[in-house]
């Protein structure tokens, strides 16, 4: 892995630095300086309303340090450390940033020029829904036109453009880049979430919207970056779990913990160590060129399951150790718990375990 750039290090007190989540080895002290405009508001996030959180997310996304390159370019651990740090601060902000960065990584990997890209805040929409289909028709050249519906389009009312999967005839052709236009209608949503409440995910309807094909047919799902992006999401889960765990640690500092509290604290530390180690190892494999194709897909399933399981253990242990008080009297902690519970459901639990089992059987020497 490439040497770390320590040019942004500082020992000055900094609200985001206090929240820094390190995924690297113990000898590494790298962290990123987040946009200064966010800093004064960091401690007041618990009281921020939904539009304000989304605004902060947009500000962080659009000010993201250019030194943090997409995964697979030698700095994957740095990127995931930064994503984890944002996740420890606030998951709504992280949920705005993550698809935007994923979209930029996809466009870079596909070689789409700056002039052809949608500008501003971006989303990535690839979900399918029963009775809904988004179709693409070609104009005979590079251009395409999109018609139909797409469900589960997070923050569709906030983004300036997006990447979206669509069908051509009976084939799920691939990915298309779209600039927000009058032909993009924000449809209804059943979003009644208590966690990630600001990340509304409506259905969108596209009425003859022009689009640009990104990559060849099926490229979006087959590219190495598809698996890498999924592991970047897991880094955010890890960061959020650290944020939850810090509430337990703070409680231990206010009164001497008994044996049961110490047991929970030790189990939480082991769970976080487990997820941190698997993320750091995966970053090394990605940057070393050992996480493409089937190997990368299997690695993503492994990483996401380990991190998800660790985060769920942290949630349970902290709840058992602290009881109802912080869930009913600590706004920031209660919201972080609710947000993380919703965010973790992006991992499909037993279905992804079954997918990993299939990958194991397809491997010549899995262990």
Coordinates of C-alpha atoms in Angstrom, one line a residue:
X1 CA 0.0 0.0 0.0
X2 CA 1.2 3.5 -0.8
X3 CA 2.7 5.5 2.1
X4 CA 0.2 7.7 3.9
X5 CA 0.3 11.4 3.3
X6 CA 0.6 13.1 6.7
X7 CA 0.4 16.7 5.4
X8 CA -3.0 17.2 7.0
X9 CA -2.1 16.1 10.5
X10 CA -2.5 18.5 13.4
X11 CA -2.6 18.3 17.1
X12 CA -5.0 21.2 17.5
X13 CA -8.3 20.5 19.3
X14 CA -11.0 19.9 16.7
X15 CA -14.5 18.6 17.1
X16 CA -14.3 16.2 14.2
X17 CA -10.8 15.1 15.2
X18 CA -12.2 14.1 18.6
X19 CA -14.6 11.8 16.7
X20 CA -12.0 10.4 14.4
X21 CA -12.2 6.7 13.8
X22 CA -9.0 5.0 12.8
X23 CA -9.1 1.8 10.7
X24 CA -5.3 1.6 10.1
X25 CA -2.6 0.0 12.1
X26 CA -1.8 1.3 15.6
X27 CA 1.2 3.2 14.3
X28 CA -0.9 5.3 11.9
X29 CA -2.3 8.6 13.0
X30 CA -3.6 9.9 9.7
X31 CA -6.9 11.7 9.6
X32 CA -8.6 14.0 7.3
X33 CA -9.5 17.7 7.9
X34 CA -13.2 18.1 7.2
X35 CA -14.6 21.4 5.9
X36 CA -14.2 24.1 8.4
X37 CA -17.8 25.3 7.9
X38 CA -19.1 22.0 9.4
X39 CA -17.0 22.2 12.6
X40 CA -19.0 24.7 14.6
X41 CA -22.1 22.7 14.0
X42 CA -20.8 19.3 14.9
X43 CA -21.8 19.3 18.5
X44 CA -25.3 20.6 17.7
X45 CA -26.2 17.9 15.2
X46 CA -28.5 16.2 17.7
X47 CA -30.9 19.2 17.5
X48 CA -30.6 19.8 13.8
X49 CA -33.8 19.2 11.7
X50 CA -33.9 17.1 8.6
X51 CA -33.3 19.8 6.0
X52 CA -30.3 21.1 8.0
X53 CA -28.8 17.6 8.2
X54 CA -29.1 17.1 4.4
X55 CA -27.6 20.6 3.8
X56 CA -24.7 19.6 6.0
X57 CA -24.3 16.4 4.0
X58 CA -24.3 18.3 0.7
X59 CA -21.7 20.7 2.1
X60 CA -19.4 17.9 3.2
X61 CA -19.9 16.0 -0.1
X62 CA -19.1 19.0 -2.3
X63 CA -16.1 19.9 -0.1
X64 CA -14.7 16.4 0.2
X65 CA -10.9 16.5 0.0
X66 CA -9.6 15.7 -3.5
X67 CA -6.7 13.8 -1.9
X68 CA -9.2 11.1 -0.9
X69 CA -9.2 9.1 -4.2
X70 CA -11.8 6.3 -5.0
X71 CA -11.1 2.8 -3.8
X72 CA -8.5 0.7 -5.5
X73 CA -6.0 3.5 -6.1
X74 CA -3.7 2.9 -3.1
X75 CA -5.6 5.0 -0.6
X76 CA -8.6 2.8 0.2
X77 CA -7.9 2.7 3.9
X78 CA -7.7 6.5 4.0
X79 CA -11.1 6.8 2.3
X80 CA -12.7 4.3 4.6
X81 CA -11.2 5.9 7.7
X82 CA -12.8 9.2 6.6
X83 CA -16.2 7.5 5.9
X84 CA -16.1 5.8 9.3
X85 CA -15.3 9.1 10.9
X86 CA -18.3 10.8 9.3
X87 CA -20.5 7.8 10.3
X88 CA -19.4 8.2 13.9
X89 CA -20.6 11.9 13.8
X90 CA -23.9 11.5 12.1
X91 CA -25.4 8.9 9.8
X92 CA -27.7 11.2 7.9
X93 CA -24.7 13.2 6.7
X94 CA -22.9 10.0 5.9
X95 CA -25.9 8.7 3.9
X96 CA -25.8 11.9 1.8
X97 CA -22.1 11.6 1.2
X98 CA -21.7 7.9 0.4
X99 CA -23.8 7.6 -2.8
X100 CA -22.3 10.9 -4.1
X101 CA -18.8 9.5 -3.7
X102 CA -19.9 6.2 -5.2
X103 CA -21.3 8.0 -8.2
X104 CA -18.0 9.8 -8.7
X105 CA -16.0 6.6 -8.4
X106 CA -18.3 4.9 -11.0
X107 CA -17.9 7.8 -13.4
X108 CA -14.1 7.8 -13.0
X109 CA -13.9 4.0 -13.5
X110 CA -16.1 4.3 -16.6
X111 CA -13.9 7.1 -18.0
X112 CA -16.8 9.6 -18.4
X113 CA -15.5 13.0 -19.2
X114 CA -16.3 16.0 -16.9
X115 CA -18.4 17.6 -19.6
X116 CA -20.7 14.6 -19.8
X117 CA -21.2 14.2 -16.1
X118 CA -24.2 15.5 -14.1
X119 CA -23.0 18.2 -11.7
X120 CA -23.7 18.9 -8.1
X121 CA -24.9 16.3 -5.6
X122 CA -25.3 12.9 -7.1
X123 CA -27.3 9.7 -6.2
X124 CA -27.1 6.1 -7.4
X125 CA -30.4 4.2 -8.0
X126 CA -30.3 0.5 -8.8
X127 CA -33.2 -1.0 -6.9
X128 CA -36.0 -2.8 -8.6
X129 CA -39.7 -3.0 -7.5
X130 CA -42.6 -5.2 -8.3
X131 CA -44.8 -3.7 -11.1
X132 CA -42.2 -1.0 -11.8
X133 CA -39.7 -0.8 -14.7
X134 CA -37.5 1.9 -16.0
X135 CA -36.8 1.4 -19.7
X136 CA -34.2 3.0 -22.0
X137 CA -34.4 3.6 -25.8
X138 CA -31.4 4.5 -27.9
X139 CA -31.4 7.4 -30.3
X140 CA -28.9 5.5 -32.5
X141 CA -25.9 7.3 -31.2
X142 CA -24.5 7.7 -27.6
X143 CA -27.7 9.2 -26.3
X144 CA -30.6 7.4 -24.6
X145 CA -34.1 8.3 -23.4
X146 CA -35.5 7.0 -20.2
X147 CA -39.2 6.2 -19.4
X148 CA -40.9 4.6 -16.4
X149 CA -40.5 4.3 -12.7
X150 CA -37.7 3.6 -10.2
X151 CA -38.4 2.8 -6.6
X152 CA -36.2 3.5 -3.5
X153 CA -34.5 6.6 -4.8
X154 CA -32.9 8.1 -1.7
X155 CA -32.9 11.9 -1.5
X156 CA -34.2 12.1 -5.1
X157 CA -35.7 15.5 -4.2
X158 CA -32.3 16.8 -3.2
X159 CA -29.9 15.6 -5.8
X160 CA -28.8 17.5 -8.9
X161 CA -28.2 14.3 -11.0
X162 CA -28.0 10.6 -10.6
X163 CA -26.9 7.3 -12.0
X164 CA -29.7 4.8 -12.6
X165 CA -30.1 1.3 -13.9
X166 CA -32.6 0.7 -16.7
X167 CA -33.9 -2.1 -19.0
X168 CA -33.6 -2.4 -22.7
X169 CA -36.2 -4.8 -24.1
X170 CA -36.1 -7.7 -21.6
X171 CA -32.5 -7.2 -20.5
X172 CA -31.4 -5.1 -17.6
X173 CA -29.0 -3.2 -19.8
X174 CA -26.9 -1.3 -17.3
X175 CA -26.3 2.2 -16.0
X176 CA -27.2 5.7 -17.2
X177 CA -26.2 9.2 -16.1
X178 CA -29.1 11.7 -15.8
X179 CA -29.1 15.4 -15.1
X180 CA -32.1 16.5 -13.0
X181 CA -34.7 18.0 -15.4
X182 CA -38.4 18.8 -15.8
X183 CA -38.9 15.2 -17.0
X184 CA -37.9 13.8 -13.6
X185 CA -41.0 13.6 -11.4
X186 CA -40.7 12.9 -7.7
X187 CA -43.4 10.4 -6.9
X188 CA -45.0 9.2 -3.7
X189 CA -43.1 7.6 -0.9
X190 CA -44.2 5.4 2.0
X191 CA -41.1 6.5 4.0
X192 CA -42.2 6.5 7.7
X193 CA -38.8 5.8 9.1
X194 CA -37.7 6.8 12.6
X195 CA -34.1 6.1 11.7
X196 CA -32.6 8.0 8.8
X197 CA -35.8 10.0 8.8
X198 CA -34.3 12.7 6.6
X199 CA -33.2 10.3 3.9
X200 CA -36.6 10.1 2.2
X201 CA -36.6 7.4 -0.5
X202 CA -39.4 8.1 -3.0
X203 CA -40.3 6.5 -6.3
X204 CA -39.3 8.6 -9.3
X205 CA -41.0 8.8 -12.7
X206 CA -39.0 9.6 -15.8
X207 CA -40.9 11.0 -18.8
X208 CA -38.6 10.9 -21.8
X209 CA -35.5 12.1 -19.9
X210 CA -32.3 12.2 -21.9
X211 CA -29.5 10.0 -20.5
X212 CA -25.9 8.9 -21.2
X213 CA -24.9 5.3 -21.1
X214 CA -22.2 4.6 -18.5
X215 CA -20.1 1.6 -19.4
X216 CA -21.1 -1.4 -21.5
X217 CA -24.2 -3.6 -20.8
X218 CA -23.9 -5.3 -17.4
X219 CA -20.7 -3.4 -16.6
X220 CA -22.2 -1.7 -13.5
X221 CA -22.7 -5.0 -11.6
X222 CA -19.6 -6.7 -13.0
X223 CA -17.0 -4.0 -12.3
X224 CA -14.7 -4.4 -9.3
X225 CA -15.9 -1.2 -7.8
X226 CA -19.3 -2.6 -7.2
X227 CA -18.0 -4.8 -4.4
X228 CA -15.6 -2.1 -3.2
X229 CA -18.4 0.4 -2.8
X230 CA -20.4 -2.0 -0.7
X231 CA -17.4 -2.4 1.7
X232 CA -17.2 1.4 1.9
X233 CA -20.8 1.4 3.3
X234 CA -19.6 -1.2 5.9
X235 CA -16.9 1.3 7.0
X236 CA -19.7 3.8 7.7
X237 CA -21.5 1.1 9.8
X238 CA -18.3 0.6 11.7
X239 CA -18.0 4.3 12.4
X240 CA -21.6 4.5 13.6
X241 CA -21.0 1.5 15.9
X242 CA -18.0 3.3 17.4
X243 CA -20.2 6.3 18.0
X244 CA -22.7 4.1 19.9
X245 CA -19.9 2.4 21.8
X246 CA -18.5 5.8 23.0
X247 CA -21.7 6.3 24.9
X248 CA -21.0 3.2 26.9
X249 CA -17.4 4.4 27.5
X250 CA -18.6 7.8 28.6
X251 CA -20.9 6.1 31.1
X252 CA -18.1 4.1 32.5
X253 CA -16.2 7.4 33.2
X254 CA -19.0 8.8 35.3
X255 CA -19.2 6.0 37.8
X256 CA -17.1 2.9 38.5
X257 CA -18.4 0.0 36.3
X258 CA -19.4 -3.2 37.9
X259 CA -18.4 -6.7 36.6
X260 CA -21.3 -6.9 34.2
X261 CA -20.6 -3.4 32.8
X262 CA -16.9 -4.4 32.3
X263 CA -18.0 -7.6 30.5
X264 CA -20.1 -5.5 28.1
X265 CA -17.3 -3.0 27.6
X266 CA -14.8 -5.8 26.8
X267 CA -17.2 -7.5 24.4
X268 CA -17.8 -4.2 22.6
X269 CA -14.1 -3.6 22.3
X270 CA -13.6 -7.1 20.7
X271 CA -16.5 -6.5 18.3
X272 CA -15.1 -3.2 17.1
X273 CA -11.6 -4.8 16.8
X274 CA -13.1 -7.5 14.7
X275 CA -14.8 -5.2 12.2
X276 CA -11.8 -2.8 12.1
X277 CA -9.4 -5.6 11.3
X278 CA -11.6 -7.0 8.5
X279 CA -11.9 -3.5 6.9
X280 CA -8.2 -2.8 7.1
X281 CA -7.4 -6.2 5.6
X282 CA -9.9 -5.7 2.8
X283 CA -8.5 -2.3 2.0
X284 CA -5.0 -3.9 1.6
X285 CA -6.4 -6.6 -0.7
X286 CA -8.2 -4.0 -2.9
X287 CA -5.1 -1.9 -3.3
X288 CA -3.0 -5.0 -3.8
X289 CA -5.1 -6.0 -6.8
X290 CA -6.5 -9.1 -5.1
X291 CA -10.2 -8.1 -4.9
X292 CA -11.6 -8.3 -8.4
X293 CA -14.1 -10.6 -10.0
X294 CA -15.4 -13.5 -7.9
X295 CA -12.8 -12.9 -5.2
X296 CA -13.9 -9.3 -4.7
X297 CA -17.6 -10.2 -4.6
X298 CA -16.9 -12.9 -1.9
X299 CA -14.7 -10.4 0.0
X300 CA -17.5 -7.9 0.1
X301 CA -20.0 -10.4 1.4
X302 CA -17.5 -11.5 4.1
X303 CA -16.7 -7.9 5.1
X304 CA -20.3 -6.7 5.2
X305 CA -21.4 -9.6 7.3
X306 CA -18.6 -9.3 9.8
X307 CA -19.1 -5.6 10.2
X308 CA -22.9 -5.9 10.3
X309 CA -22.7 -8.6 13.0
X310 CA -20.2 -6.6 15.0
X311 CA -22.4 -3.4 14.8
X312 CA -25.5 -5.4 15.9
X313 CA -23.5 -6.8 18.9
X314 CA -22.5 -3.3 19.9
X315 CA -26.1 -2.1 19.7
X316 CA -27.3 -4.9 21.8
X317 CA -24.4 -4.8 24.4
X318 CA -24.8 -1.0 24.9
X319 CA -28.5 -1.3 25.3
X320 CA -28.1 -4.1 27.8
X321 CA -25.5 -2.2 29.7
X322 CA -27.1 1.2 29.8
X323 CA -30.8 0.4 29.9
X324 CA -33.5 2.8 28.6
X325 CA -32.1 6.1 29.9
X326 CA -29.9 7.1 26.9
X327 CA -32.5 5.9 24.5
X328 CA -35.1 8.2 26.1
X329 CA -33.1 11.1 27.4
X330 CA -30.1 11.4 25.0
X331 CA -31.3 12.7 21.6
X332 CA -28.0 12.2 19.8
X333 CA -27.5 8.6 21.1
X334 CA -31.2 7.6 20.4
X335 CA -31.0 9.0 16.9
X336 CA -27.7 7.3 16.2
X337 CA -29.1 3.9 17.3
X338 CA -32.3 4.3 15.2
X339 CA -30.3 5.5 12.2
X340 CA -27.8 2.6 12.4
X341 CA -30.6 0.0 12.7
X342 CA -32.1 1.2 9.5
X343 CA -28.7 1.6 7.7
X344 CA -27.7 -2.0 8.6
X345 CA -30.6 -3.3 6.7
X346 CA -28.8 -2.6 3.4
X347 CA -27.1 -5.8 4.2
X348 CA -29.5 -8.6 3.5
X349 CA -28.6 -10.8 6.6
X350 CA -29.4 -14.5 6.0
X351 CA -29.8 -14.0 2.2
X352 CA -26.3 -12.6 2.0
X353 CA -25.1 -15.4 4.2
X354 CA -26.6 -17.9 1.6
X355 CA -24.9 -15.9 -1.2
X356 CA -21.6 -16.3 0.6
X357 CA -22.2 -20.0 1.0
X358 CA -22.7 -20.3 -2.7
X359 CA -19.4 -18.4 -3.3
X360 CA -17.6 -20.7 -0.9
X361 CA -18.8 -23.8 -2.9
X362 CA -17.7 -22.1 -6.2
X363 CA -14.2 -21.6 -4.9
X364 CA -11.6 -24.3 -5.4
X365 CA -9.8 -23.7 -2.1
X366 CA -11.9 -21.5 0.1
X367 CA -9.9 -22.0 3.3

